Amino acid sequence: MNLPFALPDFAPGSVWLAGAGPGDPGLLSLLALHGLVHADVVVHDALVDARVLDLARPEAERIGVGKRGGQPSPKQGEITARLIALARSGLRVLRLKGGDPFVFGRGAEEAMGLADTGVPFRVVPGVSSGIGGLAYAGIPVTSRGTNSAVCLLTGHDAEGKAPAHDWQALARIPVLVFYMALRNFDEISGRLIAAGRDPGEPAAAVSRATTAQQKVALGTLSEIAAAAADVEAPAILVVGEVARLHQSLDWFLS
């Protein structure tokens, strides 16, 4: 690429923890693309789009370490250990994650492992699905007149259940964005309503955001679990008045 500025060197023996965005290859950052075309090995999640992986140089090794619910997958400690071993063998290692590595991507755990063992690393942020994915659904996470605060949350704990959030506190935040919550939509909505949230408040579920398979289900907080019954993972749940804006701002695939 002919750029009017220099991109950092991807040194042998180092690891770049990079976000690939929610799906659309056009949402890759310049740094993530730079990492792809210089990496010796790409260690990637299952949700990284194949078109993104195709941007890696042909001789680069690809190692899939994706975690999918209910399917055998490497343990987090094994993934971190592999990154360390690959870097110590003198390779340029690109750890490519869907979305942003530091937003529910366990990138912090991998970074700590690299830091503790003295392996040089760089963090390359990516577009998070809870922001960029909602934008492709015509749902801004903030909008003047509706909200001046937003909260990003995980929708399941280590056992796959709805987390032990402070639901009373969450009920007062104008916009909530839940990641990885598909199996718990009904319980999440029930807990929010029990904590005082309006059951008629707008809510939306966005599946496979930014891809040609994107699907948006709208409903009220009390109805969203039923409205999203045929929505497939990965999916984002948003609760708040901004969800209503999908009806006016739905620009993608329309």
Short mmCIF file of N, CA, C and O in Angstrom, two decimals, residues 10-11 13-17 83 87 93 102 107-108 110-124:
data_model
loop_
_atom_site.label_atom_id
_atom_site.label_comp_id
_atom_site.label_asym_id
_atom_site.label_seq_id
_atom_site.Cartn_x
_atom_site.Cartn_y
_atom_site.Cartn_z
N PHE A 10 6.01 -5.24 11.77
CA PHE A 10 5.53 -6.47 12.42
C PHE A 10 6.76 -7.35 12.60
O PHE A 10 7.17 -8.08 11.72
N ALA A 11 7.35 -7.26 13.78
CA ALA A 11 8.64 -7.91 14.02
C ALA A 11 8.51 -9.41 14.23
O ALA A 11 7.54 -9.87 14.86
N GLY A 13 8.82 -12.89 16.02
CA GLY A 13 8.82 -13.19 17.44
C GLY A 13 7.84 -12.36 18.24
O GLY A 13 7.89 -12.37 19.47
N SER A 14 6.91 -11.68 17.55
CA SER A 14 5.92 -10.87 18.25
C SER A 14 4.52 -11.32 17.88
O SER A 14 4.31 -12.03 16.89
N VAL A 15 3.54 -10.87 18.68
CA VAL A 15 2.14 -11.22 18.46
C VAL A 15 1.33 -9.94 18.35
O VAL A 15 1.48 -9.02 19.15
N TRP A 16 0.48 -9.88 17.32
CA TRP A 16 -0.50 -8.80 17.21
C TRP A 16 -1.86 -9.37 17.55
O TRP A 16 -2.32 -10.33 16.93
N LEU A 17 -2.51 -8.78 18.56
CA LEU A 17 -3.88 -9.15 18.94
C LEU A 17 -4.81 -8.20 18.20
O LEU A 17 -4.95 -7.03 18.60
N LEU A 83 0.14 -19.29 21.31
CA LEU A 83 0.62 -17.99 20.83
C LEU A 83 2.05 -17.75 21.30
O LEU A 83 2.91 -17.29 20.53
N ALA A 87 5.37 -17.49 18.81
CA ALA A 87 6.21 -16.29 18.83
C ALA A 87 7.64 -16.63 19.19
O ALA A 87 8.60 -16.11 18.59
N VAL A 93 3.11 -13.51 14.56
CA VAL A 93 1.87 -14.19 14.90
C VAL A 93 0.73 -13.17 14.96
O VAL A 93 0.77 -12.23 15.76
N PHE A 102 -10.62 -6.65 22.89
CA PHE A 102 -10.77 -6.28 24.29
C PHE A 102 -12.22 -6.06 24.70
O PHE A 102 -12.48 -5.57 25.81
N GLY A 107 -9.24 -11.04 24.87
CA GLY A 107 -7.93 -10.55 24.45
C GLY A 107 -7.08 -10.14 25.64
O GLY A 107 -5.84 -10.26 25.59
N ALA A 108 -7.70 -9.64 26.70
CA ALA A 108 -6.94 -9.23 27.88
C ALA A 108 -6.20 -10.42 28.49
O ALA A 108 -5.05 -10.28 28.94
N GLU A 110 -5.14 -13.10 26.93
CA GLU A 110 -4.02 -13.45 26.07
C GLU A 110 -2.90 -12.43 26.19
O GLU A 110 -1.71 -12.78 26.21
N ALA A 111 -3.26 -11.16 26.27
CA ALA A 111 -2.25 -10.11 26.43
C ALA A 111 -1.48 -10.29 27.74
O ALA A 111 -0.26 -10.11 27.79
N MET A 112 -2.19 -10.64 28.82
CA MET A 112 -1.53 -10.85 30.09
C MET A 112 -0.55 -12.03 30.01
O MET A 112 0.56 -11.98 30.56
N GLY A 113 -0.96 -13.09 29.31
CA GLY A 113 -0.07 -14.23 29.14
C GLY A 113 1.19 -13.87 28.38
O GLY A 113 2.29 -14.31 28.72
N LEU A 114 1.03 -13.05 27.35
CA LEU A 114 2.18 -12.61 26.56
C LEU A 114 3.08 -11.70 27.41
O LEU A 114 4.31 -11.82 27.40
N ALA A 115 2.46 -10.78 28.14
CA ALA A 115 3.23 -9.86 28.97
C ALA A 115 3.99 -10.61 30.06
O ALA A 115 5.16 -10.30 30.34
N ASP A 116 3.35 -11.59 30.68
CA ASP A 116 3.98 -12.34 31.76
C ASP A 116 5.19 -13.15 31.30
O ASP A 116 6.09 -13.45 32.09
N THR A 117 5.19 -13.53 30.01
CA THR A 117 6.29 -14.34 29.49
C THR A 117 7.28 -13.52 28.65
O THR A 117 8.20 -14.08 28.05
N GLY A 118 7.07 -12.22 28.58
CA GLY A 118 8.01 -11.35 27.88
C GLY A 118 7.91 -11.37 26.37
O GLY A 118 8.83 -10.94 25.68
N VAL A 119 6.79 -11.86 25.84
CA VAL A 119 6.60 -11.88 24.39
C VAL A 119 6.09 -10.51 23.93
O VAL A 119 5.06 -10.05 24.43
N PRO A 120 6.78 -9.84 23.01
CA PRO A 120 6.31 -8.52 22.54
C PRO A 120 4.95 -8.65 21.84
O PRO A 120 4.72 -9.60 21.09
N PHE A 121 4.07 -7.69 22.09
CA PHE A 121 2.76 -7.74 21.46
C PHE A 121 2.25 -6.34 21.19
O PHE A 121 2.70 -5.35 21.77
N ARG A 122 1.29 -6.27 20.27
CA ARG A 122 0.58 -5.03 19.95
C ARG A 122 -0.91 -5.35 19.93
O ARG A 122 -1.30 -6.43 19.46
N VAL A 123 -1.74 -4.44 20.41
CA VAL A 123 -3.18 -4.59 20.35
C VAL A 123 -3.71 -3.73 19.21
O VAL A 123 -3.41 -2.54 19.13
N VAL A 124 -4.46 -4.35 18.30
CA VAL A 124 -5.07 -3.65 17.16
C VAL A 124 -6.59 -3.69 17.35
O VAL A 124 -7.22 -4.71 17.09
#
